[in-house]
Short mmCIF file of C-alpha atoms and ligand atoms in Angstrom, two decimals:
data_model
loop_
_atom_site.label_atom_id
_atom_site.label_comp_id
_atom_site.label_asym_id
_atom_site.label_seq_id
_atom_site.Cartn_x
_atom_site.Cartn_y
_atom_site.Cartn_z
CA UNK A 1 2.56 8.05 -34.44
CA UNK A 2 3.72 11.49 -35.92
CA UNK A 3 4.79 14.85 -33.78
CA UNK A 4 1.52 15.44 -34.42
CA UNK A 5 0.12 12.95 -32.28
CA UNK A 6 2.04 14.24 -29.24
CA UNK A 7 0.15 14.92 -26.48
CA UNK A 8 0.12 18.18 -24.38
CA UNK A 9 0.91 17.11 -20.61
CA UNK A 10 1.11 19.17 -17.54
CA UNK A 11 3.43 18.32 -14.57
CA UNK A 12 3.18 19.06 -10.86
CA UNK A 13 6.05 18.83 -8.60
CA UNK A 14 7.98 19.70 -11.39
CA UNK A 15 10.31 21.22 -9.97
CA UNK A 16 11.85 18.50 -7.35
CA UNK A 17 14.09 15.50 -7.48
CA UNK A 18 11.78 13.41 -9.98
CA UNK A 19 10.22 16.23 -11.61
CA UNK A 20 13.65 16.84 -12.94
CA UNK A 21 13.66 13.53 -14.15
CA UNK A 22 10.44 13.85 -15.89
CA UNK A 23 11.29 17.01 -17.63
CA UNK A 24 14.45 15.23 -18.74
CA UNK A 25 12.74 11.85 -19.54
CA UNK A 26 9.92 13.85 -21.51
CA UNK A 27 12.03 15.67 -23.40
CA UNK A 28 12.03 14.16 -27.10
CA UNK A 29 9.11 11.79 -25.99
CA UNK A 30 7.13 10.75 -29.11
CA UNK A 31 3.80 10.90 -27.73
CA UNK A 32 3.90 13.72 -25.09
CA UNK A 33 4.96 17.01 -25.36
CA UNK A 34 5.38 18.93 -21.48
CA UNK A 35 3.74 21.97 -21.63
CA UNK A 36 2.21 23.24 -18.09
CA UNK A 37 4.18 22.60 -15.15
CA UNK A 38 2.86 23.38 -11.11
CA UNK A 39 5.01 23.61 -8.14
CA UNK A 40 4.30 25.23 -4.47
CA UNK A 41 3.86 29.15 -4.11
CA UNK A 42 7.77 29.30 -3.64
CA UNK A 43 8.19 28.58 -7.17
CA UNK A 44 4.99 29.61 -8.84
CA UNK A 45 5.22 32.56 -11.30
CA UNK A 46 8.70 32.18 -11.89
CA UNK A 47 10.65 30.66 -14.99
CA UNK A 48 11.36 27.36 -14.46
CA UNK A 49 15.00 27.39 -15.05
CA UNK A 50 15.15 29.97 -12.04
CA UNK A 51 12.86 28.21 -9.40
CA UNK A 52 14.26 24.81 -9.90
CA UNK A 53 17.52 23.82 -8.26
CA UNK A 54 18.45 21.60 -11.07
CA UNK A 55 20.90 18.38 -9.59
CA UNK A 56 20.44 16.58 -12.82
CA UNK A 57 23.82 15.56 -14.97
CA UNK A 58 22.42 16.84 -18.18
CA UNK A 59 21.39 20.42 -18.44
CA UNK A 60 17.41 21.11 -18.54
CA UNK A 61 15.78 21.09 -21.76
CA UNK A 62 15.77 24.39 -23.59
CA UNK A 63 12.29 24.79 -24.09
CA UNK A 64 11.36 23.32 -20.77
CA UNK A 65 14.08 26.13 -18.59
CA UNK A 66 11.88 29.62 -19.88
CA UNK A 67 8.53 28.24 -18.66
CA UNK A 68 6.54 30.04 -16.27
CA UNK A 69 5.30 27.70 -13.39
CA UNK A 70 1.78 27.45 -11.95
CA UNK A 71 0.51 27.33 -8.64
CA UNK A 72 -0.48 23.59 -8.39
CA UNK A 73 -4.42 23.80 -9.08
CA UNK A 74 -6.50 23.09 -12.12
CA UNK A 75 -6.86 26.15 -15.30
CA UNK A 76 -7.63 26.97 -17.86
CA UNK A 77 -4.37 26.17 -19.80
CA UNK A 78 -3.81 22.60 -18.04
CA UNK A 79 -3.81 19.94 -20.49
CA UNK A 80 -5.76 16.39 -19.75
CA UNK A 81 -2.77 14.65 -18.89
CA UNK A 82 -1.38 15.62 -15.96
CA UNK A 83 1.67 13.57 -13.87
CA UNK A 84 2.27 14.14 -10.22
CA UNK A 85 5.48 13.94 -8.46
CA UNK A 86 4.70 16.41 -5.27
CA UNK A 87 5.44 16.14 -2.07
CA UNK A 88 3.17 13.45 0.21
CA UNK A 89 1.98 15.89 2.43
CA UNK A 90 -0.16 17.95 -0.57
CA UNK A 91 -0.22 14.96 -3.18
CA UNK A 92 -3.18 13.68 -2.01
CA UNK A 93 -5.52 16.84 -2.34
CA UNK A 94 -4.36 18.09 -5.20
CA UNK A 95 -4.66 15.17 -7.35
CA UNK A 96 -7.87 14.95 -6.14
CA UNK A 97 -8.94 18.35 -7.18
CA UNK A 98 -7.25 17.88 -10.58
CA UNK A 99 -9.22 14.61 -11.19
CA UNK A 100 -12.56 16.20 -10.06
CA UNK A 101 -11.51 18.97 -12.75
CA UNK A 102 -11.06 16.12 -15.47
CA UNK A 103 -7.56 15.34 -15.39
CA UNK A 104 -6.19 12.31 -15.74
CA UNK A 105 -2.99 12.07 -13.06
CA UNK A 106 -0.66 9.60 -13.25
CA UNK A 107 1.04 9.81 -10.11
CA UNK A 108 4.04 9.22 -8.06
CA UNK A 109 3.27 10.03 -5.02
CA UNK A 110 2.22 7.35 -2.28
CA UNK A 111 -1.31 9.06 -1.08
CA UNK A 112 -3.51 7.02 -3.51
CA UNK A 113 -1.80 3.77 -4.34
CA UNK A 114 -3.66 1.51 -1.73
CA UNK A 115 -7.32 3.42 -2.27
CA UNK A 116 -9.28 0.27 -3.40
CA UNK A 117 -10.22 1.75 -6.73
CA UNK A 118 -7.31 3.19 -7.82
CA UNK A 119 -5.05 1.24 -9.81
CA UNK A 120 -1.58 0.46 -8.82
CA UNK A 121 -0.08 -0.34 -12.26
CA UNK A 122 3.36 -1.80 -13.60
CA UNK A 123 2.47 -2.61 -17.26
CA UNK A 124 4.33 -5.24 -17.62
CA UNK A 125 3.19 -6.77 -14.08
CA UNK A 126 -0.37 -6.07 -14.37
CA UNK A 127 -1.92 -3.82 -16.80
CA UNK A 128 -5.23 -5.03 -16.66
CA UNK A 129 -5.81 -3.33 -13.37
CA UNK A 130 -6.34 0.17 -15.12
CA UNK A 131 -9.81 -1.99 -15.65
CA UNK A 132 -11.01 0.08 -12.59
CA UNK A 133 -10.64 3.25 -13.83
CA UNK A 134 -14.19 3.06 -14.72
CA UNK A 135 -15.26 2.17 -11.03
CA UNK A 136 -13.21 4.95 -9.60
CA UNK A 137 -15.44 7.75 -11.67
CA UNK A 138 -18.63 6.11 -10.78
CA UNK A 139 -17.96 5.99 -7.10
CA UNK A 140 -16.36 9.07 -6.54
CA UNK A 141 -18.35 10.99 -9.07
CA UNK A 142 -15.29 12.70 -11.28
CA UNK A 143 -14.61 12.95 -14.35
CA UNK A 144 -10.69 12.68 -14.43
CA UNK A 145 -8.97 9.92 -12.91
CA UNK A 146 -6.41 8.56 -10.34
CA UNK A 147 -3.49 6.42 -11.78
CA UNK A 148 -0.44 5.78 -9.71
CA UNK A 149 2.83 3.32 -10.04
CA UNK A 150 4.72 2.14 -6.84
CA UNK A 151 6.59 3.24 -5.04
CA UNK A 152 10.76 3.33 -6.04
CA UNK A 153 11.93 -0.23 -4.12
CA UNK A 154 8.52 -2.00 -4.53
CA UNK A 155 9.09 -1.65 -8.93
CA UNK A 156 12.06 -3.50 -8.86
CA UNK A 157 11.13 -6.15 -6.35
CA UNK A 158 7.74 -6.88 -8.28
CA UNK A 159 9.24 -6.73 -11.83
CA UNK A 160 11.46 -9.67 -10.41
CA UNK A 161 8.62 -11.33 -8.55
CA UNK A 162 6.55 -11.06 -11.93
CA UNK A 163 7.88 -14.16 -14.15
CA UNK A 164 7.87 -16.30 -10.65
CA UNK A 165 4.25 -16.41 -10.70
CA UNK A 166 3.94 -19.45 -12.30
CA UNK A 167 5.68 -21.33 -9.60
CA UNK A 168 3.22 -20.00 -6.59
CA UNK A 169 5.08 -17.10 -4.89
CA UNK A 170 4.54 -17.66 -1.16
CA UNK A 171 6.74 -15.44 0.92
CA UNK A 172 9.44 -12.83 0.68
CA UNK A 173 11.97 -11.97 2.55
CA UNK A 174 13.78 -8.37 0.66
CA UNK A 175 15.82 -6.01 2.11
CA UNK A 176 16.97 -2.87 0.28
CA UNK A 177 20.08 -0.86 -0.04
CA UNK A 178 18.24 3.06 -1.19
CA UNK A 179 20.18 5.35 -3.09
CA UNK A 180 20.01 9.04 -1.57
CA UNK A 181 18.31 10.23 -4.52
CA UNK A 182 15.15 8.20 -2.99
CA UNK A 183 15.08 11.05 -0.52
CA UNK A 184 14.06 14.07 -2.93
CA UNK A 185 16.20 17.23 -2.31
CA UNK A 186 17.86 18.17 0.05
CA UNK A 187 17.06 14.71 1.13
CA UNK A 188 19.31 12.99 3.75
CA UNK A 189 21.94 15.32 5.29
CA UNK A 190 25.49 14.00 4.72
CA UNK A 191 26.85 13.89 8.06
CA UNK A 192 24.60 11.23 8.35
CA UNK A 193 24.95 9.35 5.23
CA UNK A 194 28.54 9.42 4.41
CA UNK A 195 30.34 6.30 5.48
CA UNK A 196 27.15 4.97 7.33
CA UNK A 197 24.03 2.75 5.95
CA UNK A 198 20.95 4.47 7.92
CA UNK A 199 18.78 1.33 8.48
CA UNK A 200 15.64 3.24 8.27
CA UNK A 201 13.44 4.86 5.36
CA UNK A 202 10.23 6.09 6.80
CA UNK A 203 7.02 4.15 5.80
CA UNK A 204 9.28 2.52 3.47
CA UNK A 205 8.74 -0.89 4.64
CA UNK A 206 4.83 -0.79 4.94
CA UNK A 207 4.52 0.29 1.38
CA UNK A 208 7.25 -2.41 -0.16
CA UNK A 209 4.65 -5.10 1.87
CA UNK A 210 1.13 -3.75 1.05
CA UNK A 211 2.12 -2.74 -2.50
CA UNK A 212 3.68 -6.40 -4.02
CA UNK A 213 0.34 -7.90 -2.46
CA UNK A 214 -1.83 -5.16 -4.57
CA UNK A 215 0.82 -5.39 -7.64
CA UNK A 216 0.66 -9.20 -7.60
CA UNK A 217 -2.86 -8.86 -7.09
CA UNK A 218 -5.91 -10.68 -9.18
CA UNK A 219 -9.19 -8.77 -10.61
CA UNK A 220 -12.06 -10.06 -9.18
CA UNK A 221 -16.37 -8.26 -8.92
CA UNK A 222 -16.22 -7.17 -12.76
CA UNK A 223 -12.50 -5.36 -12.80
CA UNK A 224 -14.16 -3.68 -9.85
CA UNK A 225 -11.74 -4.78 -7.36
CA UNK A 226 -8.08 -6.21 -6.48
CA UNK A 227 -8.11 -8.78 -4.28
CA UNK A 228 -4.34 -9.11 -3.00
CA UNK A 229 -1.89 -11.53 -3.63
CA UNK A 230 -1.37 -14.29 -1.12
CA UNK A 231 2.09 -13.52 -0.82
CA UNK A 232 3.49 -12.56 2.86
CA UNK A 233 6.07 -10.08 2.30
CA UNK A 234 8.73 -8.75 4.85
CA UNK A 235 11.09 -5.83 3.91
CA UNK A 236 13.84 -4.15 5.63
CA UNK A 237 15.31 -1.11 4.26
CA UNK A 238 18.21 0.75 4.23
CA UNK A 239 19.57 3.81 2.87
CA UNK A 240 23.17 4.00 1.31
CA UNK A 241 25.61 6.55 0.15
CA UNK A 242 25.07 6.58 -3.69
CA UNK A 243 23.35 8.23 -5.89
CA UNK A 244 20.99 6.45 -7.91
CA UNK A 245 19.55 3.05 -8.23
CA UNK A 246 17.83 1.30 -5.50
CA UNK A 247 19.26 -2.58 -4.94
CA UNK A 248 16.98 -4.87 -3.19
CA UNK A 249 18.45 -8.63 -1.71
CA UNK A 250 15.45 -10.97 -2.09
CA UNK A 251 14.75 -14.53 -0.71
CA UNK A 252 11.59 -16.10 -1.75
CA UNK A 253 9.67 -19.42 -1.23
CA UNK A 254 7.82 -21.06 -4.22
CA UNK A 255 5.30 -23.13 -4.03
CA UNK A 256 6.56 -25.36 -6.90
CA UNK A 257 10.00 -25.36 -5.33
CA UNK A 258 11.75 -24.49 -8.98
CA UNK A 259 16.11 -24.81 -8.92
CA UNK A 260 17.80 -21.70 -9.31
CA UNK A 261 19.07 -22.23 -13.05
CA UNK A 262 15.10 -22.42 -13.80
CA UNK A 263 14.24 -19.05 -11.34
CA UNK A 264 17.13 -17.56 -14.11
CA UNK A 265 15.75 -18.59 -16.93
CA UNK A 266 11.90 -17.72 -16.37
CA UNK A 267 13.45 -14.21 -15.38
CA UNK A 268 15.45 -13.58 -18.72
CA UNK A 269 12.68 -15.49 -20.79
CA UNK A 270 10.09 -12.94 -18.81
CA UNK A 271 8.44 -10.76 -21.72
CA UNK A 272 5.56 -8.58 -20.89
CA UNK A 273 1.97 -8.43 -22.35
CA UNK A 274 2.11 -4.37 -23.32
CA UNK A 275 5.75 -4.93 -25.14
CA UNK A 276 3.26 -6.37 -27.92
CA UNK A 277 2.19 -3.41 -27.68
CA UNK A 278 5.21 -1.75 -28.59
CA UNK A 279 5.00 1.36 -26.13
CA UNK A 280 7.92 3.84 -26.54
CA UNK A 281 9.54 3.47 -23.32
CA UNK A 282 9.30 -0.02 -22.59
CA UNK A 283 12.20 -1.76 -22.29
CA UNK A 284 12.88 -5.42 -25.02
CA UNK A 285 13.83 -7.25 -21.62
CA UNK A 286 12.15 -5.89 -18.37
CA UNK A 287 14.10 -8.16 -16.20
CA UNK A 288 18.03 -8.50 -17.38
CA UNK A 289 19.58 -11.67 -15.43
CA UNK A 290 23.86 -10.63 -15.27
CA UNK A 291 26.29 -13.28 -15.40
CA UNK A 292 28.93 -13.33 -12.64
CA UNK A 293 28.91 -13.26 -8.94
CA UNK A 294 30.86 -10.07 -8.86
CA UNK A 295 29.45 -7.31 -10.91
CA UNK A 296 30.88 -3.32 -9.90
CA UNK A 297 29.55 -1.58 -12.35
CA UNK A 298 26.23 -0.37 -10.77
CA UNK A 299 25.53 2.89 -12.68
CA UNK A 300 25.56 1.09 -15.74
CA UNK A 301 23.12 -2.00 -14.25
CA UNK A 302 21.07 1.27 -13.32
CA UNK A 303 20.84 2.26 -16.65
CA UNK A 304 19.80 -0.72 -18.37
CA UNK A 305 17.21 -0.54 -20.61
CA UNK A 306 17.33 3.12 -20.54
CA UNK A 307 16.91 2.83 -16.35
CA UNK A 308 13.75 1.20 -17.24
CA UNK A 309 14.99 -2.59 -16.87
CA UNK A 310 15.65 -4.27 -13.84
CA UNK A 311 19.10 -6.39 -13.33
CA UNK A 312 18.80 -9.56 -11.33
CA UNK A 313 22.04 -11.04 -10.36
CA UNK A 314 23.36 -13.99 -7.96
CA UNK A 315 20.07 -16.22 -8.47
CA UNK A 316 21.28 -18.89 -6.19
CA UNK A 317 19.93 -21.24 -3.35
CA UNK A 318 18.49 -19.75 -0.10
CA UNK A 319 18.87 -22.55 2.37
CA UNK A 320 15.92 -20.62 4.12
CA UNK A 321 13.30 -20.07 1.36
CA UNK A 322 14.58 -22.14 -1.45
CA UNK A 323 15.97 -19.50 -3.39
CA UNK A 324 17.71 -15.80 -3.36
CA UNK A 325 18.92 -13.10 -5.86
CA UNK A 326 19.64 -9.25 -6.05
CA UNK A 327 18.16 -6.96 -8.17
CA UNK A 328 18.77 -3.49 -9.12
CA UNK A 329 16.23 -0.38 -10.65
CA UNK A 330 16.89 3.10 -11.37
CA UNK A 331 15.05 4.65 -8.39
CA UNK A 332 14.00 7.87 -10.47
CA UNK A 333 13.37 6.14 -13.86
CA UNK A 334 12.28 3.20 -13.88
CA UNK A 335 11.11 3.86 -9.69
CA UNK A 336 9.41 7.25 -10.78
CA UNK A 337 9.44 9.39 -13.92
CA UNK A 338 9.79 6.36 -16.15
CA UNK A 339 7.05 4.51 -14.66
CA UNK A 340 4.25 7.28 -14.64
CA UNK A 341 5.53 7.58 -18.68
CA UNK A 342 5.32 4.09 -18.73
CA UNK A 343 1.86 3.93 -17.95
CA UNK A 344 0.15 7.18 -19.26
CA UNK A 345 1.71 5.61 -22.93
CA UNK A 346 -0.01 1.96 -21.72
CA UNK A 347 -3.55 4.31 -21.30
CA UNK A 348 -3.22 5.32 -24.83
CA UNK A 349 -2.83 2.79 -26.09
CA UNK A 350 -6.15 1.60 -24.48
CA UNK A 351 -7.82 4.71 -25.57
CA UNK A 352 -8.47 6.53 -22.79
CA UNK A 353 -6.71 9.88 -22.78
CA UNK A 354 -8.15 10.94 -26.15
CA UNK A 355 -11.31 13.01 -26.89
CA UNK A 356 -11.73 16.69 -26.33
CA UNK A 357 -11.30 18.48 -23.09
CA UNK A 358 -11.50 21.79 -21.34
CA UNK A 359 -10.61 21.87 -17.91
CA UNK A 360 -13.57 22.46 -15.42
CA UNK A 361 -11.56 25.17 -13.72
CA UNK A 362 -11.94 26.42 -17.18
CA UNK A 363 -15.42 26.46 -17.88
CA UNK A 364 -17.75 24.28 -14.95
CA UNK A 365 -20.56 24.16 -17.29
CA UNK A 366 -19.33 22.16 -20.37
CA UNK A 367 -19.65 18.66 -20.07
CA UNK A 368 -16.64 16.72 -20.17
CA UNK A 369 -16.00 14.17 -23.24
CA UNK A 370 -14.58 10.53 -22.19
P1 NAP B 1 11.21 16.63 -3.81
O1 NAP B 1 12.52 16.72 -4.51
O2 NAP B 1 11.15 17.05 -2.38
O3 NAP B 1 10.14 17.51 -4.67
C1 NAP B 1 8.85 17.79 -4.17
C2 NAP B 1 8.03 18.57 -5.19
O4 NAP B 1 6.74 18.84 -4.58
C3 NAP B 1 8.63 19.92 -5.60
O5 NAP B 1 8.36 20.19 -6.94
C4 NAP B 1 7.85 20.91 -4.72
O6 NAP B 1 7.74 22.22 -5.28
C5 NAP B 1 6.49 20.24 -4.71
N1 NAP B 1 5.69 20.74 -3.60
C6 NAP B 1 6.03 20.83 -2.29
N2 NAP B 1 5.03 21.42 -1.58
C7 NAP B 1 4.06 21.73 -2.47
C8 NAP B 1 2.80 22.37 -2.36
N3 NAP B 1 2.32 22.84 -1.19
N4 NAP B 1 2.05 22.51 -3.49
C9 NAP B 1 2.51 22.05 -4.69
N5 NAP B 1 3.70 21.46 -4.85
C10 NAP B 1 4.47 21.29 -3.76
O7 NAP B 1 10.62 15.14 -3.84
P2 NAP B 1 10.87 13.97 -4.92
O8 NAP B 1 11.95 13.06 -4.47
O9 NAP B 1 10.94 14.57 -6.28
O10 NAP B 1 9.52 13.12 -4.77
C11 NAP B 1 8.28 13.58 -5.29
C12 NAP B 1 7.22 12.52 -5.04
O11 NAP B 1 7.58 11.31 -5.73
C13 NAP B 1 7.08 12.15 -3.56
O12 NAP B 1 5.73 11.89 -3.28
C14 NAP B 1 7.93 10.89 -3.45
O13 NAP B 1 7.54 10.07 -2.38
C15 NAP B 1 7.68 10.23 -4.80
N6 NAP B 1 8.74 9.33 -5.27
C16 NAP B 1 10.05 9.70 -5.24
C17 NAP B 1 11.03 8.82 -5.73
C18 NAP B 1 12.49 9.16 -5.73
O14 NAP B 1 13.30 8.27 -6.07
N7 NAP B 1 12.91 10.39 -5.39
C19 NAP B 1 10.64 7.60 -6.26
C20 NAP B 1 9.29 7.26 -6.31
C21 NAP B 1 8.36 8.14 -5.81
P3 NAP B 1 8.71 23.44 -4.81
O15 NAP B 1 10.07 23.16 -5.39
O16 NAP B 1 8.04 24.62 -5.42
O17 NAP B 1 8.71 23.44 -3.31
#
């Protein structure tokens, strides 16, 4: 695909911990090229470069910096392709709006993950579930669409659950060590972080438990509907003093009752459906299995695969649930920026951002195409 190709794409929420990320992760992207970008009234109508506090390592893109941001509702200017990394508390409504105006969001944000036709996607877990995208504009009567990927902890737990399914995942026992990153900015104040593990995340838990049942998930009624794994899942979660990458301690109970040196190698023989594909960001090995008990070199495990791999380490017996292992994502990349990119680049490939489009904030009357 030539620059040509490249898609315009709009971003809200571009201006906090993971819309940093995306602007980052977008920059140089083959297929998409950012070029709207919507934020709350504190930062709308400024340049970008000024509203944002910027806490990223590398400086902002060029281009990206002198851009005026928009209030965080649907005109004229918006391209199809919007992704969404705003706050819960407004995520919900304004995705909404932007899909009833035609946009296709690919979001972030936890509002829409568990709505029964709106598909919860990992490519390489379960592509086939953007099957009800169809469903979703018939019932609710829009034109755009809904898209979202899971939350941060739940990625990196279901990209290692993913090449167990052949052995009959029963239960899960995780529990997750959150980097403060997780927490958006300013995020978790350091008097309570530094030289502590706060053994709470709020609604953290609930989502890691409903979301690896949807993830895991079979469609059934026509690619109408996702009817859960049977997999009882129970997370605790915990939030640690470093920066990025979430690490999650699993112990799991398989039906087929596998040893660990075969859990290792169905994890590093684990290749995904879409890498045929051969989408841009995915990684050649979503699930990297490290060598050696001891491994202290986390930012580097974090950054595997470009942050979008996962590292499993320590497969080894659980004398509880038959077997046990850690494994470590990039909470913003692969958790969040990288996983909305992920999957906008899986729903071209299937064909369904292209065709012509004017925003209905635009211009109600005109039909939309696709
Ligand atoms: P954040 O740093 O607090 O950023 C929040 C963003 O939402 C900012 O751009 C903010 O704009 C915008 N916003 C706030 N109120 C708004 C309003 N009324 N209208 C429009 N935009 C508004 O949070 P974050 O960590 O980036 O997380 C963003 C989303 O991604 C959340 O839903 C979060 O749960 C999810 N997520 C985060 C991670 C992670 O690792 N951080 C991982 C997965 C998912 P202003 O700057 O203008 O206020």
């Amino acid at each position: 695909m030539s620059s040509n190709d490249q898609l315009p794409v709009g971003l809200l929420g571009a201006t906090g911990m993971v819309g940093q990320q995306f602007a980052l992760y977008l920059d140089g992207h083959p297929w998409f090229r950012l070029a709207w970008l919507g934020a709350s009234g504190r930062s709308a109508g400024r340049p970008y470069g000024d509203a944002v506090r910027w806490v990223q390592d590398r400086p902002a893109p060029e281009g990206v910096a002198g851009m005026v941001v928009r209030p965080a509702a649907p005109d004229a200017d918006c391209p199809r392709l919007v992704f969404s990394a705003m706050d819960a508390s407004v995520a919900g409504r304004i995705e909404r709006a932007f899909a009833r105006a035609g946009h296709f969001v690919v979001s972030n944000s936890r509002n829409h993950r568990l709505d029964p036709d709106v598909p919860l996607v990992v490519p390489e877990v379960n592509a086939e579930h953007v099957e009800l995208i169809p469903h979703q504009r018939r019932k609710r009567g829009w034109p755009g669409a809904i898209v979202t990927n899971p939350n941060c902890s739940t990625i990196t737990l279901a990209l290692a659950l993913a090449p167990l399914r052949p052995f009959g995942i029963r239960r899960v026992l995780v529990t997750t060590l959150q980097a403060v990153s997780g927490a958006g900015y300013p995020g978790v104040p350091a008097v309570d972080v530094l030289g502590n593990a706060i053994p709470f995340v709020g609604g953290e838990e609930d989502k890691i438990q409903a979301e690896t049942r949807k993830l895991l998930g079979t469609l059934r009624g026509g690619g109408g509907a996702v009817e859960p794994a049977a997999v009882t899942v129970s997370a605790h979660c915990n939030r640690v003093a470093t920066v990025d990458g979430h690490l999650v301690c699993a112990s799991v109970e398989l039906e087929a009752r596998p040893s660990p040196a075969e859990v290792r190698d169905a994890m590093a023989g684990f290749r995904a459906r879409p890498q045929r594909l051969a989408l841009p960001t995915a990684p050649q090995r979503p699930v990297r299995v490290a060598e050696g008990e001891d491994r202290p070199q986390p930012r580097r495990d974090a950054m595997a695969g470009g942050g979008m791999a996962v590292t499993v380490g320590r497969v080894r017996e659980c004398p509880v649930l038959g077997v046990k292992f850690t494994a470590l994502g990039h909470n913003t990349i692969r958790g969040a920026a990288g996983a909305s990119v992920l999957n906008a680049e899986y729903l071209r490939t299937q064909g369904r951002l292209e065709g012509d489009f004017v925003s209905a904030a635009a211009d109600p009357g005109r039909p939309h195409a696709g």
